[in-house]
PDB file of C-alpha atoms in Angstrom:
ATOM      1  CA  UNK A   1       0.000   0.000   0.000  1.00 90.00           C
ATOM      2  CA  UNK A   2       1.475   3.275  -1.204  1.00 93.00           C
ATOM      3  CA  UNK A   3       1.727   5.855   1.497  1.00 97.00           C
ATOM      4  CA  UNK A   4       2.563   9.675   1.886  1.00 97.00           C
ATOM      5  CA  UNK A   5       3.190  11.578   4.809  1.00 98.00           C
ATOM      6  CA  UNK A   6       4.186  15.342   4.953  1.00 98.00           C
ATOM      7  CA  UNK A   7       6.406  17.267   7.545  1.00 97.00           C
ATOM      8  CA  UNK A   8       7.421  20.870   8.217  1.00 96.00           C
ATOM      9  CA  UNK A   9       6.846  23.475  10.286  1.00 96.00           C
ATOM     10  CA  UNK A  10       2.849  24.470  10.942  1.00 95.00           C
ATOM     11  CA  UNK A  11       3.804  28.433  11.127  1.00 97.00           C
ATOM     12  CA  UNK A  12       5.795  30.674   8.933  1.00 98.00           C
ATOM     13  CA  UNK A  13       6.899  33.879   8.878  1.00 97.00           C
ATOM     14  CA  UNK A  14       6.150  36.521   5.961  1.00 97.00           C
ATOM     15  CA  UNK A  15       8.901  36.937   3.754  1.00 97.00           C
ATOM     16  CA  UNK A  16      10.995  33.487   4.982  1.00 98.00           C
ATOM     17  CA  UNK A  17      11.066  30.217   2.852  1.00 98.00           C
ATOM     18  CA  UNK A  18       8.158  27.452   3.867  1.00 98.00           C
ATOM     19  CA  UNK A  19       9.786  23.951   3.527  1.00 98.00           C
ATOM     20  CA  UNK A  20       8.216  20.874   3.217  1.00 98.00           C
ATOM     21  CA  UNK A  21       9.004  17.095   3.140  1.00 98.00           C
ATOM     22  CA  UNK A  22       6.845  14.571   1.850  1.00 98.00           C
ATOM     23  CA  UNK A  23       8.169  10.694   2.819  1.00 97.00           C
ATOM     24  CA  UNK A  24       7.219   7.694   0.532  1.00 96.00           C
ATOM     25  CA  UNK A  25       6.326   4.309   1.520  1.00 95.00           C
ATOM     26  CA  UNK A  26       4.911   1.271  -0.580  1.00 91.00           C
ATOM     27  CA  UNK A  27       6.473   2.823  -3.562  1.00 87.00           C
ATOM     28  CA  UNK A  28       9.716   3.161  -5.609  1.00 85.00           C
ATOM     29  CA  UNK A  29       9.990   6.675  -6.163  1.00 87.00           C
ATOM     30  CA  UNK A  30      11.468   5.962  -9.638  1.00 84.00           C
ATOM     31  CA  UNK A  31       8.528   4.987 -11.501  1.00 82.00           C
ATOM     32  CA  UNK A  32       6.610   7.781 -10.867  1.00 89.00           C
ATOM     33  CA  UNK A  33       5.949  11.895 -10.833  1.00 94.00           C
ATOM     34  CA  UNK A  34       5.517  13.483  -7.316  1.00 96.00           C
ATOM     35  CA  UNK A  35       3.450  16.050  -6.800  1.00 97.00           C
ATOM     36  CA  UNK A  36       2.617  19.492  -4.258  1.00 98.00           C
ATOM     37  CA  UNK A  37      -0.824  20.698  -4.422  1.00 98.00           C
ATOM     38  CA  UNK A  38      -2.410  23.064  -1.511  1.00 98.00           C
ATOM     39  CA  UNK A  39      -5.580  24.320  -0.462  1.00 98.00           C
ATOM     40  CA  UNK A  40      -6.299  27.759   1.405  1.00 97.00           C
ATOM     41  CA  UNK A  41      -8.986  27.511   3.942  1.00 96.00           C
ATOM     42  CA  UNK A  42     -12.538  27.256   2.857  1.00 95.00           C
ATOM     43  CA  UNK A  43     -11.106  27.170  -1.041  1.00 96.00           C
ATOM     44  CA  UNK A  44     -10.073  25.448  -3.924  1.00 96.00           C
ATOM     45  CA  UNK A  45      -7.496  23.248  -4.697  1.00 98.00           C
ATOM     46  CA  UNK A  46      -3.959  24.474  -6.515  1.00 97.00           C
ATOM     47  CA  UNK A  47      -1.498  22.414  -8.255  1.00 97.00           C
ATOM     48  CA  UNK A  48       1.876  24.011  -7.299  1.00 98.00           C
ATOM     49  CA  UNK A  49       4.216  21.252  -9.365  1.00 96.00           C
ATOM     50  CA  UNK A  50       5.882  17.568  -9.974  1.00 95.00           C
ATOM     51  CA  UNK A  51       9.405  16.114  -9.797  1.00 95.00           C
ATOM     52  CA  UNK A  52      10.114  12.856 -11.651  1.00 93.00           C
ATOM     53  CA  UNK A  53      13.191  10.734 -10.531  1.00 86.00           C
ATOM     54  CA  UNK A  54      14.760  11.864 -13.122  1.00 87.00           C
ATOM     55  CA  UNK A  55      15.161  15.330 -12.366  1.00 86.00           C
ATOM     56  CA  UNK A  56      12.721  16.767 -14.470  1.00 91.00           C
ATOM     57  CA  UNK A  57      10.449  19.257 -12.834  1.00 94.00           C
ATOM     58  CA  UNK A  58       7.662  21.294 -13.459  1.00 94.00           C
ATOM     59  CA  UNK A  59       5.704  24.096 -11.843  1.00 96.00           C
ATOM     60  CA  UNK A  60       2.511  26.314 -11.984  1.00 96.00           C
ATOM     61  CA  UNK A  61       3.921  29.277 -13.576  1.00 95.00           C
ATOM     62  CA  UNK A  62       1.655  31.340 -11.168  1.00 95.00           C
ATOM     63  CA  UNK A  63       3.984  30.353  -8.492  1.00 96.00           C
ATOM     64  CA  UNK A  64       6.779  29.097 -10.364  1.00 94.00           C
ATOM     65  CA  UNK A  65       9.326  32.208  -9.443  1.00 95.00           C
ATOM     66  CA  UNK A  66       9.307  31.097  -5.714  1.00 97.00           C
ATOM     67  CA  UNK A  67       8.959  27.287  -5.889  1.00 98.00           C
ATOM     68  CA  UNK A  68      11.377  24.109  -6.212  1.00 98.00           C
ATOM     69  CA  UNK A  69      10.353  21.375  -5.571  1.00 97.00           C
ATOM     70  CA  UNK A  70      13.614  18.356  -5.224  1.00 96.00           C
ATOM     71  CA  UNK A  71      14.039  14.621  -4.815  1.00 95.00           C
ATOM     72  CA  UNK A  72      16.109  12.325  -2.402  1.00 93.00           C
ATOM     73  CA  UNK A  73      15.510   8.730  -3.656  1.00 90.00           C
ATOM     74  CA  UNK A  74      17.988   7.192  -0.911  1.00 91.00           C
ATOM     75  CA  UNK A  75      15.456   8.664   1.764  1.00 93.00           C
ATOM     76  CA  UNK A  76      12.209   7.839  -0.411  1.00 94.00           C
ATOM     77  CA  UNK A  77      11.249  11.710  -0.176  1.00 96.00           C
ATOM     78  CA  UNK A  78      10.613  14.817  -2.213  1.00 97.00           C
ATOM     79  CA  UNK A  79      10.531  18.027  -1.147  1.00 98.00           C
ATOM     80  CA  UNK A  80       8.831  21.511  -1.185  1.00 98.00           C
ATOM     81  CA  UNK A  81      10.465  24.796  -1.280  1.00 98.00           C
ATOM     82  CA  UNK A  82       8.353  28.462  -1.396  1.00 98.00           C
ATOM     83  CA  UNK A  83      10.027  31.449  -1.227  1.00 97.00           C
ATOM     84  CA  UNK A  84       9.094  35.178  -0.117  1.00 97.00           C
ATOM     85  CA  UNK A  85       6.060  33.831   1.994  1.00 98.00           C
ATOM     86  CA  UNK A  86       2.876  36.138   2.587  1.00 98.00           C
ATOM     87  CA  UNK A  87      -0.463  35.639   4.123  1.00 97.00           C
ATOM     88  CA  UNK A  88      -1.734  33.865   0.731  1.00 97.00           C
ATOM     89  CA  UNK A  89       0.608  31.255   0.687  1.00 98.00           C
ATOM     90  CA  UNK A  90      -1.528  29.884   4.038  1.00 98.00           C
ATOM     91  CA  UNK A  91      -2.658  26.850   3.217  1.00 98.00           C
ATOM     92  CA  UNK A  92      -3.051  22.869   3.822  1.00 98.00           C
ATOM     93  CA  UNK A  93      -0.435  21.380   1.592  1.00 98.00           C
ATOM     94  CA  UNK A  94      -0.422  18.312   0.054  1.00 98.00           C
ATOM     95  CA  UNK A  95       2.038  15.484  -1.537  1.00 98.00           C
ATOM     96  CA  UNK A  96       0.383  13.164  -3.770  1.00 98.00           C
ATOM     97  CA  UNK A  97       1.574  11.043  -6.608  1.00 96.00           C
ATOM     98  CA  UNK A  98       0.688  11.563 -10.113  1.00 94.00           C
ATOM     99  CA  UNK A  99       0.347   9.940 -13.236  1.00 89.00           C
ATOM    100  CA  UNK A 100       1.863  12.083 -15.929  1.00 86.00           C
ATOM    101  CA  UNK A 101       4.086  11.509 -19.651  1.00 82.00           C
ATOM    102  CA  UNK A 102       6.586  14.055 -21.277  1.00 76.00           C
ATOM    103  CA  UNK A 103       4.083  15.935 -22.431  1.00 80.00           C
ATOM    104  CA  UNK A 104       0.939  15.974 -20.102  1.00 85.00           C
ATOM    105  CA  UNK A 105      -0.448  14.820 -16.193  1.00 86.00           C
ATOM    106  CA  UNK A 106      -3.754  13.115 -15.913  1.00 90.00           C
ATOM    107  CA  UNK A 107      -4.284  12.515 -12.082  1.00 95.00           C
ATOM    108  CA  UNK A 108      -3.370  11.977  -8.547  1.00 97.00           C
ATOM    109  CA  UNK A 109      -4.110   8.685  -7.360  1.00 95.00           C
ATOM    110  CA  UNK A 110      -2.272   8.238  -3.970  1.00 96.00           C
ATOM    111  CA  UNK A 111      -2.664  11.322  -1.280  1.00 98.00           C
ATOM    112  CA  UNK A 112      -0.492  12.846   2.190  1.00 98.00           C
ATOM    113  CA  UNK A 113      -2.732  13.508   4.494  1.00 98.00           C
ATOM    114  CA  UNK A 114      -1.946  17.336   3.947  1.00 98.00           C
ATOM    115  CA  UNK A 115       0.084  19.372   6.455  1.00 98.00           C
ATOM    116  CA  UNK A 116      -1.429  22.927   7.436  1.00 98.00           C
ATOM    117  CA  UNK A 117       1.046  26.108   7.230  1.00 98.00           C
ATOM    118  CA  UNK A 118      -0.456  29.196   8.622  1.00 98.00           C
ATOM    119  CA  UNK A 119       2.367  32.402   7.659  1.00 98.00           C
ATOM    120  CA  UNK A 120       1.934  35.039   9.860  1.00 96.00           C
ATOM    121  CA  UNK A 121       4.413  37.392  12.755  1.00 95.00           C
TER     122      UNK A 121
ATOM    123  CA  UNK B   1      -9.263  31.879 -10.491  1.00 64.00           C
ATOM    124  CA  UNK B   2      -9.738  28.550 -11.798  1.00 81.00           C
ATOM    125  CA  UNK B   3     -10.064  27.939 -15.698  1.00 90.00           C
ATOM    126  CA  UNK B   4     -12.490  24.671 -15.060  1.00 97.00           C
ATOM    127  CA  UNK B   5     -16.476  25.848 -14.130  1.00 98.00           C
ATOM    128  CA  UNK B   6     -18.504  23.770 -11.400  1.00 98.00           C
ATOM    129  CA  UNK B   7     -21.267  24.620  -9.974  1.00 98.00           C
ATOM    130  CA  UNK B   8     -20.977  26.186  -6.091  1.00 97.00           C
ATOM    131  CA  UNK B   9     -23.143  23.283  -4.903  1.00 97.00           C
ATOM    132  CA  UNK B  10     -25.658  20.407  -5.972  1.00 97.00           C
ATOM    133  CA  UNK B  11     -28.127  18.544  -3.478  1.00 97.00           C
ATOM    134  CA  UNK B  12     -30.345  16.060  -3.578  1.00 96.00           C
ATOM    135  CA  UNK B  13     -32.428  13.495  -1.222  1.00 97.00           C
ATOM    136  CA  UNK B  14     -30.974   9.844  -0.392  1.00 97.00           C
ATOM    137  CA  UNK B  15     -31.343   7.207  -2.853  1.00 97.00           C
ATOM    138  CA  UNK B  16     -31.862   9.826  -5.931  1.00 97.00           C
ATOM    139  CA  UNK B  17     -28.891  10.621  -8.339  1.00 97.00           C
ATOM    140  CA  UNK B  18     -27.217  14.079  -8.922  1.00 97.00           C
ATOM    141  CA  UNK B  19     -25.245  15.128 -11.893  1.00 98.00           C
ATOM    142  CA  UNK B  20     -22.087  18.058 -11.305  1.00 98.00           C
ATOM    143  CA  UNK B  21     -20.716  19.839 -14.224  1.00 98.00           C
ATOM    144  CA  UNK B  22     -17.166  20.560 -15.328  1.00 98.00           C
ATOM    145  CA  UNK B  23     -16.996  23.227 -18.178  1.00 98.00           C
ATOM    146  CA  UNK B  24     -13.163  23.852 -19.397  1.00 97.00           C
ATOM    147  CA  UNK B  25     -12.433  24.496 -22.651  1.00 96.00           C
ATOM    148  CA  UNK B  26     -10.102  23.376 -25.707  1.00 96.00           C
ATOM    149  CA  UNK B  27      -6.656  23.676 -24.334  1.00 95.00           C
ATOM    150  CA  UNK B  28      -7.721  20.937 -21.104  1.00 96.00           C
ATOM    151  CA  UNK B  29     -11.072  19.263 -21.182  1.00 97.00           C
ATOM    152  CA  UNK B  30     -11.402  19.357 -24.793  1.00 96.00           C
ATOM    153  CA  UNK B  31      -7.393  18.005 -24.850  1.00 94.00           C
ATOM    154  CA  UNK B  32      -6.798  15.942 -22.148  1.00 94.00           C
ATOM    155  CA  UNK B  33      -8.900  13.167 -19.709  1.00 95.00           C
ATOM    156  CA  UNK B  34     -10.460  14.424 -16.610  1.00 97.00           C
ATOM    157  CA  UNK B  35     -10.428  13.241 -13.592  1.00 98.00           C
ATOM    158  CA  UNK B  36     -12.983  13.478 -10.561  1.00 98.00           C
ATOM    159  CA  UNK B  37     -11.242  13.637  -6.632  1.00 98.00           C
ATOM    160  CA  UNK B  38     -14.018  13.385  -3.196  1.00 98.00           C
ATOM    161  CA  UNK B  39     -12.874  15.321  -0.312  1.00 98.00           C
ATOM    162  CA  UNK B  40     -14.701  14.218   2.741  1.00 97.00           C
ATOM    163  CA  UNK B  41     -14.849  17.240   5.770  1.00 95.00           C
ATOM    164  CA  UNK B  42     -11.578  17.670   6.494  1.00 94.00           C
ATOM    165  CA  UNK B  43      -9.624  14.820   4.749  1.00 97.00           C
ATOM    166  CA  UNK B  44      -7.445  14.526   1.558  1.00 98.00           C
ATOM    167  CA  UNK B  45      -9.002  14.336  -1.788  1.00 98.00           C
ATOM    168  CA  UNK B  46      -9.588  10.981  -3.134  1.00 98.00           C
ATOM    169  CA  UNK B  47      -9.599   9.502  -6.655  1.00 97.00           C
ATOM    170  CA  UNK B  48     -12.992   8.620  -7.784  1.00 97.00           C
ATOM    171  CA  UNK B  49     -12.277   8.630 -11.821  1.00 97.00           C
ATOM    172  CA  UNK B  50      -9.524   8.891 -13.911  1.00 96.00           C
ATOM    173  CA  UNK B  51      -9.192   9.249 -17.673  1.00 95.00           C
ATOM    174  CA  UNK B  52     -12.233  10.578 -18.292  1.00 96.00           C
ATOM    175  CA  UNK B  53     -14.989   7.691 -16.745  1.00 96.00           C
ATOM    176  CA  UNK B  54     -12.794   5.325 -15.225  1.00 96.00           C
ATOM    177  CA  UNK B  55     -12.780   3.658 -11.584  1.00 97.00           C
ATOM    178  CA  UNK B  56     -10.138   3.258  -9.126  1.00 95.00           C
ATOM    179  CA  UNK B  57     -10.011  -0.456  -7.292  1.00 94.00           C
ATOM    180  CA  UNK B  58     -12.828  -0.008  -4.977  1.00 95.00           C
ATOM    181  CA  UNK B  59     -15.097   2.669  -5.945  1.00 97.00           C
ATOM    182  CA  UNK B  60     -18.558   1.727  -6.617  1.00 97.00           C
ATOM    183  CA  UNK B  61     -20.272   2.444  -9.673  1.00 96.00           C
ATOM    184  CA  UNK B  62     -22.524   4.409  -8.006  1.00 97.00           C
ATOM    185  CA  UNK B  63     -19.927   7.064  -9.141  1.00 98.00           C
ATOM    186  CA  UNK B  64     -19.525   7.566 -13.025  1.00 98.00           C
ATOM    187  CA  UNK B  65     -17.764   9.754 -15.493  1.00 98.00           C
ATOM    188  CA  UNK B  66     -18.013  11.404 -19.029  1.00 97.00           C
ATOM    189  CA  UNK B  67     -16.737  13.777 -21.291  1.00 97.00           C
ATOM    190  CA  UNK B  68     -18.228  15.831 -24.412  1.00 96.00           C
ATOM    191  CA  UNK B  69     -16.637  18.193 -26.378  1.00 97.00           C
ATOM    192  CA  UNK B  70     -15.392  20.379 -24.021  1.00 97.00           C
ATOM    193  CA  UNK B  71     -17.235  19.663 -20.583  1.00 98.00           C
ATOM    194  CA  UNK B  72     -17.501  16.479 -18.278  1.00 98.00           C
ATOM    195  CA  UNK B  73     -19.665  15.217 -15.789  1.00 98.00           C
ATOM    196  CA  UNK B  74     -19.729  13.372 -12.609  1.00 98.00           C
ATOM    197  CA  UNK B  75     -22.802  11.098 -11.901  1.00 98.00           C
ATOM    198  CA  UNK B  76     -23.539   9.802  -8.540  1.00 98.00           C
ATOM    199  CA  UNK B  77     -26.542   7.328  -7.877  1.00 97.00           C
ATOM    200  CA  UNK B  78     -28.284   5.799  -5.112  1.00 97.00           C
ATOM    201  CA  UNK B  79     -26.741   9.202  -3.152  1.00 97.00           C
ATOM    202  CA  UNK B  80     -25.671   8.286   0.860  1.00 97.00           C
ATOM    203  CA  UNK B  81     -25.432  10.685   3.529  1.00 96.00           C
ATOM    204  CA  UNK B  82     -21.548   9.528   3.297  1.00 96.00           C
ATOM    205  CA  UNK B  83     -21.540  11.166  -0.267  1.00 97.00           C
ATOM    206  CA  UNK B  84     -21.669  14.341   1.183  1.00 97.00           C
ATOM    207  CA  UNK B  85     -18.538  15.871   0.207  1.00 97.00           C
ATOM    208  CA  UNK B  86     -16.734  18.592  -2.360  1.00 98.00           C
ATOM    209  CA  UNK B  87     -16.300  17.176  -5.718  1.00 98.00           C
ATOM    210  CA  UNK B  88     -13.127  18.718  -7.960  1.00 98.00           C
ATOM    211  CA  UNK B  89     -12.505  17.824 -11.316  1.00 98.00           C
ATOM    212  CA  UNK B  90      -9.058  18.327 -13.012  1.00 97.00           C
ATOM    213  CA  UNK B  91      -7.017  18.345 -16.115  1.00 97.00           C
ATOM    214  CA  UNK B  92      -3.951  19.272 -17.853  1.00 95.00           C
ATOM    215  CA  UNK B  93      -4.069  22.387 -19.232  1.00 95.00           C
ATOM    216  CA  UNK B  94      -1.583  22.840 -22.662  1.00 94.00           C
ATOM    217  CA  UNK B  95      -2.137  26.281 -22.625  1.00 94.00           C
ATOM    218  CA  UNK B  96      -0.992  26.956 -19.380  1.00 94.00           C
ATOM    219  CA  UNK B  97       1.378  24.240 -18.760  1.00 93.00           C
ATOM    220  CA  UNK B  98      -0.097  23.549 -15.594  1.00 94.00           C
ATOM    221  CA  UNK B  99      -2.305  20.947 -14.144  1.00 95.00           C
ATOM    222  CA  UNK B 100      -5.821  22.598 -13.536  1.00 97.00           C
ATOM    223  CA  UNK B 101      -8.621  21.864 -10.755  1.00 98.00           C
ATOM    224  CA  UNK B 102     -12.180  22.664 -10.633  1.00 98.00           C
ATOM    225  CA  UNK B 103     -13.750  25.170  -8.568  1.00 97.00           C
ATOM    226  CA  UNK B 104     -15.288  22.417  -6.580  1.00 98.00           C
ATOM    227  CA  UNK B 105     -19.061  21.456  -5.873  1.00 98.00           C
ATOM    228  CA  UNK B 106     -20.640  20.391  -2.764  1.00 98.00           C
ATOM    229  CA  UNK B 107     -22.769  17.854  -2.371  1.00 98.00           C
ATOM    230  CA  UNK B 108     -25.602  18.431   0.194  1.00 97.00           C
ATOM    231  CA  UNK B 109     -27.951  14.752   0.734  1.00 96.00           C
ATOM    232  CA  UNK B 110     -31.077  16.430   1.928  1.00 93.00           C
TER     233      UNK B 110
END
């Protein structure tokens, strides 16, 4: 059974970095594209990017100026990096893995159980 | 601001069906499959189709998918008061480069 679990600090300031780690289990993390989506409170969700083992990465371009998003197969985790911070960028964040070729992503069939990160002073 | 249309919310009494609506357009829906995610009060999402009207291992086909031109739909029958939920849809979008969701519909059993 594939498994995802997130980690990071719950509160961040404005302006600082949020980080994020997302740990696989039940799952090579070479077969497949790893993904970070969030959710503000009360809203929709927002895809923020993938990493595939082989280094290849993609992001929203809405956010892509302040994300990366990196791999550590030897650990069995990905993580999540967001620059610059503000008030918006609260949010439950998710891992999840995701079915995707070269050219397109289809969907997310195995889910974290999402991690909450509230930015404020 | 999302680029794929639901409606706010959709309700219905227990045992009927209800129908929710994804309108994109021809750079994702029209494109690529859809695919349908339940969010249960304060849980992750969770698959319920893929590739346009196509199950996961263990969901019942109480839940169903399609796709026309450049819209889908998500069909639930025999509704439960566990099918209370918000429904997203999603696609790739080859305009923006980005993976798209829905705005997201809840489901009220009445």
């Amino acid at each position: 059974q594939v498994q995802l679990q997130e980690s990071g600090p719950g509160l961040v300031k404005p302006s600082e970095t949020l980080s994020l780690t997302c740990t696989v289990s039940g799952d090579s993390m070479s077969t497949h594209y790893w993904s970070w989506i969030r959710q503000p409170p009360g809203k929709g969700l927002e895809w923020i990017g993938y990493i595939y083992y082989s280094g290849t990465s993609k992001y929203n371009p809405s956010l892509k100026s302040r994300v990366t998003i990196s791999m550590d197969t030897s650990k069995n985790q990905f993580s999540l990096r967001l620059s610059s911070v503000t008030a918006a960028d609260s949010a439950v964040y998710y891992c999840a893995r995701e079915y995707c070729n070269n050219t397109s992503c289809y969907f997310f069939d195995y889910w974290g159980q999402g991690t909450l990160v509230t930015v404020s002073s | 601001q999302s680029v794929l249309t639901q409606p706010p919310s959709v309700s219905a009494a227990p045992g009927q069906k209800v129908t929710i609506s994804c309108s994109g357009s021809s750079s994702n829906i029209g494109k690529i499959y859809v695919s349908w995610y339940q969010q249960l009060p304060g849980t992750a999402p969770k698959l319920l189709i893929y590739d346009n009207d196509q199950r996961p291992s263990g969901i019942p086909d109480r839940f169903s998918g399609s796709k026309s031109g450049t819209s889908a739909t998500l069909g639930i029958t025999g509704l439960q008061t566990g099918d209370e939920a918000d429904y997203y849809c999603g696609t790739w979008d080859s305009s923006l480069s980005a993976y798209v969701f829905g705005t997201g519909t809840k489901v009220t059993v009445l």
